[in-house]
């Protein structure tokens, strides 16, 4: 299984530490969201996610590329979250929490005021959803297959009945449209 | 758009499309982690060890110097020896019985005691 992150991870392992920022930027939103399902608090979720990224970095030389890097990072983040719950439990409640018992959906969470120096992801999500829905069908399909369903280019090529080169070019075009829609939300950086 | 920013936005897009995003997220999340990673490790190498000993010795010397100057300058020692004998005779009040005098007609001296 070819991991898209392998070239970057190889560079990090060979001493180019600064490249780890690419990994963090790529997965930060999903990892914080995962940790939030357990911690139920955004500041705590960020703290746990930070710990997970640091743990992954410190154990990177043990990663054997037998699975995707994100799956490995996901597992580390779950372990960190469970450790967090257990440490909280000792002081608060004596309730056994299984791996999935902390999982909740966003739907129940009321709109929270965005703190200073933070991205309002809800606003970004609304924008992305509307732009995604207005995309031409062929672009929408490649985005769905690659970014939502996590399919390989070979699998995408079989489903869309298009050559891999065309798939890649369509995907690039679709991502460009979507990221451009988010640019104004990160202009102050 | 620079590469890191593009990767960040692509990450946001993917998280949003997968519905795996937090409601808000610190802008400096990645830089905080990179700061931790770039922090120099505090290993006990020879240089660090030597530096710690040198700073401890410097602190000890300065402390001794300050204590020496503060404590010794203000003490005024007596020029005479404390073992010198006391020359004036002492008077044991408890054991001495003084005579009383009848002061009927005579003028009482300042030191005389009146008989009861």
Tab-separated table of C-alpha atoms in Angstrom:
chain	number	residue	atom	x	y	z
A	1	UNK	CA	0.000	0.000	0.000
A	2	UNK	CA	1.581	3.283	-1.118
A	3	UNK	CA	1.246	6.043	1.450
A	4	UNK	CA	1.102	9.576	0.016
A	5	UNK	CA	2.962	10.792	3.080
A	6	UNK	CA	5.946	8.465	2.661
A	7	UNK	CA	8.245	10.899	0.790
A	8	UNK	CA	7.675	13.617	3.421
A	9	UNK	CA	8.064	11.150	6.291
A	10	UNK	CA	11.310	9.831	4.812
A	11	UNK	CA	12.662	13.373	4.734
A	12	UNK	CA	11.673	13.905	8.375
A	13	UNK	CA	13.292	10.634	9.435
A	14	UNK	CA	16.452	11.692	7.605
A	15	UNK	CA	16.631	14.852	9.711
A	16	UNK	CA	14.530	17.463	7.892
A	17	UNK	CA	12.461	18.208	10.991
A	18	UNK	CA	10.732	21.263	9.508
A	19	UNK	CA	8.827	19.009	7.090
A	20	UNK	CA	6.754	17.722	10.010
A	21	UNK	CA	4.778	20.960	9.766
A	22	UNK	CA	3.345	19.622	6.482
A	23	UNK	CA	2.043	16.546	8.307
A	24	UNK	CA	0.563	18.648	11.124
A	25	UNK	CA	-1.147	21.043	8.716
A	26	UNK	CA	-2.544	18.193	6.689
A	27	UNK	CA	-4.154	16.331	9.594
A	28	UNK	CA	-4.629	18.858	12.413
A	29	UNK	CA	-8.351	19.473	11.846
A	30	UNK	CA	-9.247	15.774	11.713
A	31	UNK	CA	-7.094	14.858	14.718
A	32	UNK	CA	-8.460	17.723	16.865
A	33	UNK	CA	-11.981	16.705	15.863
A	34	UNK	CA	-11.235	13.097	16.839
A	35	UNK	CA	-9.843	14.158	20.230
A	36	UNK	CA	-12.834	16.421	20.833
A	37	UNK	CA	-15.141	13.402	20.616
A	38	UNK	CA	-13.442	12.126	23.759
A	39	UNK	CA	-12.528	15.300	25.640
A	40	UNK	CA	-15.742	17.290	24.937
A	41	UNK	CA	-13.721	20.469	25.259
A	42	UNK	CA	-11.864	22.202	22.433
A	43	UNK	CA	-8.907	23.497	24.493
A	44	UNK	CA	-8.419	19.993	25.913
A	45	UNK	CA	-8.852	18.435	22.461
A	46	UNK	CA	-6.092	20.658	21.109
A	47	UNK	CA	-3.854	19.745	24.022
A	48	UNK	CA	-4.432	16.012	23.500
A	49	UNK	CA	-3.975	16.369	19.722
A	50	UNK	CA	-0.724	18.215	20.336
A	51	UNK	CA	0.444	15.356	22.537
A	52	UNK	CA	-0.526	12.861	19.815
A	53	UNK	CA	1.442	14.723	17.137
A	54	UNK	CA	4.476	14.916	19.439
A	55	UNK	CA	4.237	11.217	20.290
A	56	UNK	CA	3.989	10.327	16.607
A	57	UNK	CA	7.005	12.496	15.861
A	58	UNK	CA	9.075	10.926	18.645
A	59	UNK	CA	8.173	7.389	17.498
A	60	UNK	CA	8.493	8.048	13.790
A	61	UNK	CA	11.573	5.836	13.471
A	62	UNK	CA	9.439	2.925	14.738
A	63	UNK	CA	6.811	3.419	12.024
A	64	UNK	CA	7.257	0.607	9.479
A	65	UNK	CA	4.910	1.904	6.734
A	66	UNK	CA	2.825	-1.270	7.006
A	67	UNK	CA	-0.277	0.883	7.300
A	68	UNK	CA	-1.097	4.418	6.237
A	69	UNK	CA	0.518	7.090	8.379
A	70	UNK	CA	-2.880	8.638	9.127
A	71	UNK	CA	-4.205	5.313	10.495
A	72	UNK	CA	-1.195	5.122	12.807
A	73	UNK	CA	-1.583	8.757	13.903
A	74	UNK	CA	-5.326	8.154	14.417
A	75	UNK	CA	-4.532	5.229	16.743
A	76	UNK	CA	-2.031	7.336	18.731
A	77	UNK	CA	-4.619	10.135	19.066
A	78	UNK	CA	-7.223	7.658	20.371
A	79	UNK	CA	-4.739	6.316	22.935
A	80	UNK	CA	-3.857	9.832	24.070
A	81	UNK	CA	-7.567	10.681	24.355
A	82	UNK	CA	-8.271	7.548	26.403
A	83	UNK	CA	-5.337	8.371	28.689
A	84	UNK	CA	-6.801	11.842	29.090
A	85	UNK	CA	-10.235	10.417	29.986
A	86	UNK	CA	-8.708	7.954	32.453
A	87	UNK	CA	-6.704	10.681	34.175
A	88	UNK	CA	-9.848	12.834	34.370
A	89	UNK	CA	-11.880	9.886	35.575
A	90	UNK	CA	-9.610	9.333	38.537
A	91	UNK	CA	-10.582	12.719	39.826
A	92	UNK	CA	-14.195	12.902	38.650
A	93	UNK	CA	-16.183	9.791	37.990
A	94	UNK	CA	-15.615	6.044	38.259
A	95	UNK	CA	-17.084	5.066	34.950
A	96	UNK	CA	-15.505	2.587	32.562
A	97	UNK	CA	-15.142	4.137	29.163
A	98	UNK	CA	-14.627	1.889	26.212
A	99	UNK	CA	-12.916	3.079	23.099
A	100	UNK	CA	-16.118	4.178	21.391
A	101	UNK	CA	-18.138	5.375	24.339
A	102	UNK	CA	-16.753	8.876	24.076
A	103	UNK	CA	-17.852	9.300	20.486
A	104	UNK	CA	-20.493	11.918	19.850
A	105	UNK	CA	-21.598	13.863	16.839
A	106	UNK	CA	-21.279	17.606	16.381
A	107	UNK	CA	-25.023	17.970	15.972
A	108	UNK	CA	-25.648	18.224	19.685
A	109	UNK	CA	-23.074	20.930	20.217
A	110	UNK	CA	-24.500	24.401	20.123
A	111	UNK	CA	-22.721	27.136	18.253
A	112	UNK	CA	-19.799	28.313	20.334
A	113	UNK	CA	-18.263	31.749	20.070
A	114	UNK	CA	-14.980	31.489	18.206
A	115	UNK	CA	-12.087	32.405	20.465
A	116	UNK	CA	-9.549	34.995	19.461
A	117	UNK	CA	-6.811	33.681	17.152
A	118	UNK	CA	-8.836	30.660	16.064
A	119	UNK	CA	-10.356	29.542	12.782
A	120	UNK	CA	-14.121	29.403	12.679
A	121	UNK	CA	-14.444	26.031	11.008
A	122	UNK	CA	-18.233	26.201	10.891
A	123	UNK	CA	-18.150	29.227	8.606
A	124	UNK	CA	-15.510	27.557	6.461
A	125	UNK	CA	-17.579	24.381	6.281
A	126	UNK	CA	-20.653	26.255	5.055
A	127	UNK	CA	-18.579	27.874	2.322
A	128	UNK	CA	-16.911	24.613	1.262
A	129	UNK	CA	-20.201	22.734	1.161
A	130	UNK	CA	-21.801	25.338	-1.085
A	131	UNK	CA	-18.763	25.460	-3.409
A	132	UNK	CA	-18.583	21.650	-3.513
A	133	UNK	CA	-22.267	21.403	-4.426
A	134	UNK	CA	-21.781	23.897	-7.255
A	135	UNK	CA	-18.855	21.964	-8.788
A	136	UNK	CA	-19.308	20.248	-12.174
A	137	UNK	CA	-20.260	16.593	-11.733
A	138	UNK	CA	-16.930	15.182	-12.989
A	139	UNK	CA	-14.938	17.274	-10.489
A	140	UNK	CA	-17.350	16.461	-7.702
A	141	UNK	CA	-16.919	12.762	-8.428
A	142	UNK	CA	-13.107	12.787	-8.245
A	143	UNK	CA	-13.198	14.778	-4.993
A	144	UNK	CA	-15.706	12.339	-3.549
A	145	UNK	CA	-13.721	9.268	-4.560
A	146	UNK	CA	-10.374	10.588	-3.408
A	147	UNK	CA	-11.038	12.856	-0.411
A	148	UNK	CA	-14.198	11.348	1.031
A	149	UNK	CA	-13.911	7.666	0.117
A	150	UNK	CA	-10.070	7.542	0.256
A	151	UNK	CA	-9.734	5.470	-2.919
A	152	UNK	CA	-6.453	4.937	-4.756
A	153	UNK	CA	-5.904	6.384	-8.233
A	154	UNK	CA	-6.251	2.885	-9.729
A	155	UNK	CA	-9.619	2.368	-8.061
A	156	UNK	CA	-10.737	5.845	-9.108
A	157	UNK	CA	-9.673	5.152	-12.657
A	158	UNK	CA	-11.752	1.964	-12.722
A	159	UNK	CA	-14.839	3.641	-11.316
A	160	UNK	CA	-14.664	6.861	-13.357
A	161	UNK	CA	-13.444	4.991	-16.467
A	162	UNK	CA	-10.798	7.636	-17.026
A	163	UNK	CA	-6.994	7.449	-17.284
A	164	UNK	CA	-5.064	8.161	-14.060
A	165	UNK	CA	-3.520	11.307	-15.600
A	166	UNK	CA	-6.965	12.762	-16.285
A	167	UNK	CA	-8.121	11.839	-12.790
A	168	UNK	CA	-5.122	13.615	-11.275
A	169	UNK	CA	-5.648	16.733	-13.354
A	170	UNK	CA	-9.376	16.881	-12.502
A	171	UNK	CA	-8.597	16.384	-8.826
A	172	UNK	CA	-6.035	19.197	-8.919
A	173	UNK	CA	-8.566	21.532	-10.551
A	174	UNK	CA	-11.309	20.650	-8.055
A	175	UNK	CA	-9.017	21.117	-5.048
A	176	UNK	CA	-7.829	24.445	-6.395
A	177	UNK	CA	-11.420	25.712	-6.594
A	178	UNK	CA	-12.187	24.530	-3.062
A	179	UNK	CA	-9.018	25.850	-1.415
A	180	UNK	CA	-9.430	29.192	-3.180
A	181	UNK	CA	-12.825	29.496	-1.485
A	182	UNK	CA	-11.099	29.206	1.910
A	183	UNK	CA	-8.295	31.662	1.177
A	184	UNK	CA	-10.133	34.725	2.462
A	185	UNK	CA	-10.640	33.031	5.859
A	186	UNK	CA	-6.877	32.668	6.303
A	187	UNK	CA	-5.804	35.970	4.759
A	188	UNK	CA	-4.591	37.456	8.051
A	189	UNK	CA	-1.753	34.911	8.328
B	1	UNK	CA	-0.152	30.720	-2.112
B	2	UNK	CA	2.747	29.051	-0.331
B	3	UNK	CA	3.045	25.288	-0.073
B	4	UNK	CA	2.342	24.957	3.680
B	5	UNK	CA	-0.757	27.145	3.443
B	6	UNK	CA	-2.016	25.166	0.477
B	7	UNK	CA	-1.516	21.896	2.372
B	8	UNK	CA	-3.340	23.362	5.374
B	9	UNK	CA	-6.314	24.442	3.240
B	10	UNK	CA	-6.425	21.075	1.469
B	11	UNK	CA	-6.451	19.456	4.915
B	12	UNK	CA	-9.346	21.698	5.963
B	13	UNK	CA	-11.276	20.864	2.780
B	14	UNK	CA	-10.805	17.138	3.332
B	15	UNK	CA	-11.784	17.399	7.015
B	16	UNK	CA	-14.907	19.383	6.122
B	17	UNK	CA	-15.963	17.030	3.312
B	18	UNK	CA	-15.472	14.054	5.624
B	19	UNK	CA	-17.338	15.930	8.382
B	20	UNK	CA	-14.386	15.468	10.719
B	21	UNK	CA	-13.681	19.040	11.752
B	22	UNK	CA	-13.750	20.909	15.056
B	23	UNK	CA	-15.988	23.946	15.402
B	24	UNK	CA	-12.928	26.094	15.908
B	25	UNK	CA	-9.216	25.588	15.906
B	26	UNK	CA	-6.225	27.642	17.020
B	27	UNK	CA	-4.382	29.369	14.205
B	28	UNK	CA	-1.030	28.669	15.830
B	29	UNK	CA	-1.668	24.962	16.502
B	30	UNK	CA	1.070	23.690	14.170
B	31	UNK	CA	3.595	26.357	15.162
B	32	UNK	CA	3.161	25.431	18.851
B	33	UNK	CA	4.042	21.804	18.070
B	34	UNK	CA	6.971	22.804	15.866
B	35	UNK	CA	8.282	24.997	18.695
B	36	UNK	CA	8.204	21.982	21.028
B	37	UNK	CA	9.961	19.831	18.438
B	38	UNK	CA	12.665	22.422	17.800
B	39	UNK	CA	13.282	22.997	21.508
B	40	UNK	CA	16.861	21.879	22.250
B	41	UNK	CA	16.989	18.772	24.405
B	42	UNK	CA	18.450	19.237	27.903
B	43	UNK	CA	20.820	16.306	27.774
B	44	UNK	CA	23.571	15.984	30.353
B	45	UNK	CA	26.513	16.405	28.041
B	46	UNK	CA	29.959	17.468	29.207
B	47	UNK	CA	29.412	21.123	28.332
B	48	UNK	CA	26.117	21.385	30.235
B	49	UNK	CA	27.608	19.611	33.235
B	50	UNK	CA	30.647	21.924	33.299
B	51	UNK	CA	28.428	24.955	32.876
B	52	UNK	CA	26.302	23.926	35.842
B	53	UNK	CA	29.363	23.410	38.080
B	54	UNK	CA	30.849	26.744	36.995
B	55	UNK	CA	27.610	28.610	37.688
B	56	UNK	CA	27.243	26.916	41.092
B	57	UNK	CA	30.815	27.860	42.041
B	58	UNK	CA	30.357	31.441	40.875
B	59	UNK	CA	27.194	31.699	42.938
B	60	UNK	CA	28.970	30.238	46.003
B	61	UNK	CA	31.925	32.635	45.698
B	62	UNK	CA	29.672	35.668	45.282
B	63	UNK	CA	27.575	34.567	48.281
B	64	UNK	CA	30.668	34.098	50.444
B	65	UNK	CA	32.037	37.486	49.413
B	66	UNK	CA	28.747	39.222	50.206
B	67	UNK	CA	28.436	37.449	53.559
B	68	UNK	CA	32.013	38.268	54.441
B	69	UNK	CA	31.642	41.961	53.667
B	70	UNK	CA	28.260	42.301	55.372
B	71	UNK	CA	29.063	40.377	58.559
B	72	UNK	CA	32.631	41.468	59.271
B	73	UNK	CA	32.546	45.214	58.559
B	74	UNK	CA	30.025	46.216	61.211
B	75	UNK	CA	31.454	44.297	64.172
B	76	UNK	CA	33.473	46.577	66.458
B	77	UNK	CA	35.751	44.518	68.689
B	78	UNK	CA	36.855	45.822	72.054
B	79	UNK	CA	40.488	46.820	72.177
B	80	UNK	CA	40.963	45.401	75.702
B	81	UNK	CA	41.046	41.747	76.472
B	82	UNK	CA	37.872	40.269	77.913
B	83	UNK	CA	39.956	38.138	80.290
B	84	UNK	CA	41.225	41.236	82.114
B	85	UNK	CA	40.568	41.120	85.906
B	86	UNK	CA	38.023	43.455	87.363
B	87	UNK	CA	39.954	45.806	89.639
B	88	UNK	CA	37.159	47.461	91.604
B	89	UNK	CA	36.014	45.496	94.720
B	90	UNK	CA	32.570	44.019	94.654
B	91	UNK	CA	30.113	44.387	97.482
B	92	UNK	CA	28.003	41.466	98.503
B	93	UNK	CA	24.808	43.097	99.658
B	94	UNK	CA	23.117	39.910	100.802
B	95	UNK	CA	25.711	38.932	103.381
B	96	UNK	CA	26.630	42.292	104.788
B	97	UNK	CA	24.915	43.402	108.033
B	98	UNK	CA	25.125	47.079	108.728
B	99	UNK	CA	24.843	48.570	112.219
B	100	UNK	CA	21.966	50.799	113.032
B	101	UNK	CA	22.331	54.018	114.968
B	102	UNK	CA	20.005	55.808	117.332
B	103	UNK	CA	19.445	59.175	115.738
B	104	UNK	CA	17.404	60.884	118.462
B	105	UNK	CA	19.287	64.108	118.797
B	106	UNK	CA	22.021	63.739	116.318
B	107	UNK	CA	21.782	64.619	112.650
B	108	UNK	CA	21.337	61.604	110.548
B	109	UNK	CA	24.064	60.974	108.115
B	110	UNK	CA	23.048	60.107	104.604
B	111	UNK	CA	24.443	56.596	104.860
B	112	UNK	CA	23.202	55.783	108.426
B	113	UNK	CA	20.329	53.387	109.125
B	114	UNK	CA	17.556	54.189	111.593
B	115	UNK	CA	16.976	51.688	114.467
B	116	UNK	CA	13.437	50.350	114.675
